[in-house]
Structure formats: structure tokens, C-alpha cells
CSV table of C-alpha atoms in Angstrom, one decimal:
chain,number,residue,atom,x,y,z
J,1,UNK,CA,186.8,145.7,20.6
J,2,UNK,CA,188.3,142.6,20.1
J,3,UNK,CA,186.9,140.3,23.3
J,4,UNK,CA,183.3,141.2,22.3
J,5,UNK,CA,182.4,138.0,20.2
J,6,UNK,CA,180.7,136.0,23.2
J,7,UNK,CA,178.7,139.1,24.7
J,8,UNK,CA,176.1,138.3,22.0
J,9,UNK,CA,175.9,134.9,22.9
J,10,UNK,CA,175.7,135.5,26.6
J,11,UNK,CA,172.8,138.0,26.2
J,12,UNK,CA,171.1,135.6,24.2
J,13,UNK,CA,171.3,132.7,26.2
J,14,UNK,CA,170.7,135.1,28.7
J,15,UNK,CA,166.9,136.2,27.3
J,16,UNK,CA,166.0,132.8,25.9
J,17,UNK,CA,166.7,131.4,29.9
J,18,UNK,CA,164.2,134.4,31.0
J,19,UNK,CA,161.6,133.8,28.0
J,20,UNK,CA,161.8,130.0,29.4
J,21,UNK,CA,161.1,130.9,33.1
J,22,UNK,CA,158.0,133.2,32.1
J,23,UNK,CA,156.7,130.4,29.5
J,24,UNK,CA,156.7,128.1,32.5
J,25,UNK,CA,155.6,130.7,34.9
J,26,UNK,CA,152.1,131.3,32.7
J,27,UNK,CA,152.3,127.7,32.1
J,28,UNK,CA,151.9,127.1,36.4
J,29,UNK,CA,149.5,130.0,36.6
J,30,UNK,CA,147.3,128.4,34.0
J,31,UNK,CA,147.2,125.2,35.5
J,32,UNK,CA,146.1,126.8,39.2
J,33,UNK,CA,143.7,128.6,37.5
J,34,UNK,CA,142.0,125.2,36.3
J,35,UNK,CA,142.4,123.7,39.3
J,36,UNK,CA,140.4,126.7,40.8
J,37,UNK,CA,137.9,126.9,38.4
J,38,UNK,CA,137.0,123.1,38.8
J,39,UNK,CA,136.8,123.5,42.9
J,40,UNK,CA,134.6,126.4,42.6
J,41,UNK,CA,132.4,124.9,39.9
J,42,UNK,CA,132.2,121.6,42.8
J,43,UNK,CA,131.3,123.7,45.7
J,44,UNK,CA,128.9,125.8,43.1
J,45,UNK,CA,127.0,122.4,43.2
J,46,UNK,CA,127.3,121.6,46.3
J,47,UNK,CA,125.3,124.3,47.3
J,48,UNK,CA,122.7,124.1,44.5
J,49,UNK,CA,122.1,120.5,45.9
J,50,UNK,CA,121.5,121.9,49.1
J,51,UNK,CA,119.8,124.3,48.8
J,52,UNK,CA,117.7,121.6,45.9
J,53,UNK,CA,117.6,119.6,48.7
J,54,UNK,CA,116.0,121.6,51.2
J,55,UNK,CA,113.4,123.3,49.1
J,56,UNK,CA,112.5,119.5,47.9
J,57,UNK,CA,112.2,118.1,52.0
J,58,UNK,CA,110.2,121.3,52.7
J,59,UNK,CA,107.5,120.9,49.2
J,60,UNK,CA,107.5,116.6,51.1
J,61,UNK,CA,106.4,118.2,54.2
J,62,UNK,CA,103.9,120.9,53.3
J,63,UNK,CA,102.2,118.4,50.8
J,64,UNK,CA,102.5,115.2,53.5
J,65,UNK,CA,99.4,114.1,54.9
J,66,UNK,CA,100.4,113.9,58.3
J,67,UNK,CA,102.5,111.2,58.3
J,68,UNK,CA,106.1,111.9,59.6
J,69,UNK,CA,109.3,112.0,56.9
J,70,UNK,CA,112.3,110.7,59.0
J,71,UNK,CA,114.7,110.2,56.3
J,72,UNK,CA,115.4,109.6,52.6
J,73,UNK,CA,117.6,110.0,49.4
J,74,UNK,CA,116.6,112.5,46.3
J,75,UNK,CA,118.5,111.7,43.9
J,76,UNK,CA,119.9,115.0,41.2
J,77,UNK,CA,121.6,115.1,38.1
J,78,UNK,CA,124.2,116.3,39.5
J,79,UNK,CA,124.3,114.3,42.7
J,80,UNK,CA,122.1,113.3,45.4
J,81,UNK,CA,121.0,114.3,49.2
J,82,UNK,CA,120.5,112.9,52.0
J,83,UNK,CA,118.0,114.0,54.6
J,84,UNK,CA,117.2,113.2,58.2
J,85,UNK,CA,114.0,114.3,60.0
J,86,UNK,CA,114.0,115.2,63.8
J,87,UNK,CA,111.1,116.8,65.4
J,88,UNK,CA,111.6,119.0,67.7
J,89,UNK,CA,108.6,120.3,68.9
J,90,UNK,CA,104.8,120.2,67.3
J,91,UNK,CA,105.4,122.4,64.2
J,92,UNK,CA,109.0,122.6,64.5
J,93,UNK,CA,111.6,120.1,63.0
J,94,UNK,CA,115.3,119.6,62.2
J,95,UNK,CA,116.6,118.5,59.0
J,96,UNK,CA,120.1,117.2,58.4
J,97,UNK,CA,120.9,117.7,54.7
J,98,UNK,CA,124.3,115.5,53.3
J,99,UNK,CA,125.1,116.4,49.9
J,100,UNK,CA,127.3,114.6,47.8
J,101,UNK,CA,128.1,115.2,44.2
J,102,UNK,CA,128.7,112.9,40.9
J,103,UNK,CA,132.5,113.2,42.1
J,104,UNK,CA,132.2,112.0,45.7
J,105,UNK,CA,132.5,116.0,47.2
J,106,UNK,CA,130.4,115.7,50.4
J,107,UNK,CA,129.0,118.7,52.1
J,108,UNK,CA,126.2,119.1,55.1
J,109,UNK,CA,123.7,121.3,56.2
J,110,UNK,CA,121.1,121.9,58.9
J,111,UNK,CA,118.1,123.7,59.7
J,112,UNK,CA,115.4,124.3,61.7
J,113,UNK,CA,111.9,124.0,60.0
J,114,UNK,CA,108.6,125.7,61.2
J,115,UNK,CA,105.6,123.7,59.6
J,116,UNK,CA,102.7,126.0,60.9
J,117,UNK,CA,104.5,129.0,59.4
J,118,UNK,CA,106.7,127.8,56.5
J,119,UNK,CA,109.9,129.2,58.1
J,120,UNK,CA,113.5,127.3,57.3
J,121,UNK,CA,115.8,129.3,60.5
J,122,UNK,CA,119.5,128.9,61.9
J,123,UNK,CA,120.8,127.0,58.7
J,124,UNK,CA,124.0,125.7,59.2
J,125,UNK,CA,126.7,124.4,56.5
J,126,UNK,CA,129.9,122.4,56.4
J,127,UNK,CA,131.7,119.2,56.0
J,128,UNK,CA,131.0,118.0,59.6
J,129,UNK,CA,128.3,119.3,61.8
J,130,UNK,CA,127.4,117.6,65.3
């Protein structure tokens, strides 16, 4: 019983050095977790301008009359999009959508619109399309 005067120091420095490690631990976890949350809330609306987008080109077209949208800017609060017009046929045309958000995010989508019928078909989505 005499030698046990620096086992209660080693078991303390022992616990505060693993209290540390999990402080920092949570501290890391939180810090991914905002990093996550402000990605997902950016691709959130990147879709919204999308899919903004393409309802907005499809309203341009049913309400045009006659003449042929090629391509254009509509501009968002929370960004803006950029459309391209390619007929494919006599009711039939594809749009190219590029949406890009307040923070520079850019995403694209395509699809195939049916003018006669009011049918958007094959959309696409990505960062690149050809």
C-alpha cells in the first residue's frame, strides 16, 4: 500500500485524455453534419429550380402564340435557369434546363416536350449531359 500515490493520477489523466477524445469526436461529427445539411439544402434547390424551371418553359409554350422559344434566362430568388429550345418534330421539342443557384451550384436537365398533348417525357438530370 505504499506505491499507490500515482495510480490516482494516472487514472485521472487517464479519463480526462478519453473525455478530450470524445469532446473532439462530437465536435468532428457536428461539423460533418453541417456540412451535410448545407449540401442537401443546395441540391434541395437545385431541384426546386428545375423543376421551377420546367413548369415555367412549359406555361411560355402552352401560352405562346406560335412563335418559337429557342432560349432564355428566368431568373429565381434563389437562382436562375437557363433554357434551350430544340424542336424535334411538329409538337414535339427538347428543352435543355441549366440551373445554377445564388452560390454558383450548377445542375442540368433535359426533357422531351409534347405540345399537342402537354406531356414533359425521358427527363434527364446531372452536372453534364451531352
Amino acid at each position: 500500500m505504499k506505491n499507490e500515490k500515482g495510480t490516482v493520477l494516472l487514472l485521472s489523466l487517464t479519463l480526462v485524455f478519453i473525455l478530450s477524445l470524445l469532446l473532439l469526436h462530437s465536435l468532428s461529427l457536428y461539423e460533418t453534419e453541417k456540412q451535410f445539411l448545407k449540401m442537401e439544402k443546395e441540391w434541395n434547390t437545385l431541384d426546386n429550380l428545375l423543376l421551377t424551371g420546367a413548369a415555367g418553359i412549359t406555361n411560355l409554350m402552352e401560352n405562346s402564340d406560335g412563335s418559337i422559344l429557342s432560349a432564355g434566362k428566368i431568373k429565381l430568388e434563389n437562382g436562375e435557369v437557363n433554357y434551350r429550345v430544340t424542336l424535334t418534330g411538329e409538337s414535339e421539342a427538347l428543352i435543355t434546363l441549366t440551373a445554377e443557384t445564388v452560390a454558383g451550384t450548377i445542375k442540368t436537365g433535359r426533357f422531351y416536350y409534347n405540345s399537342s398533348t402537354g406531356e414533359i417525357n425521358n427527363w434527364e438530370e446531372g452536372r453534364r449531359l451531352n
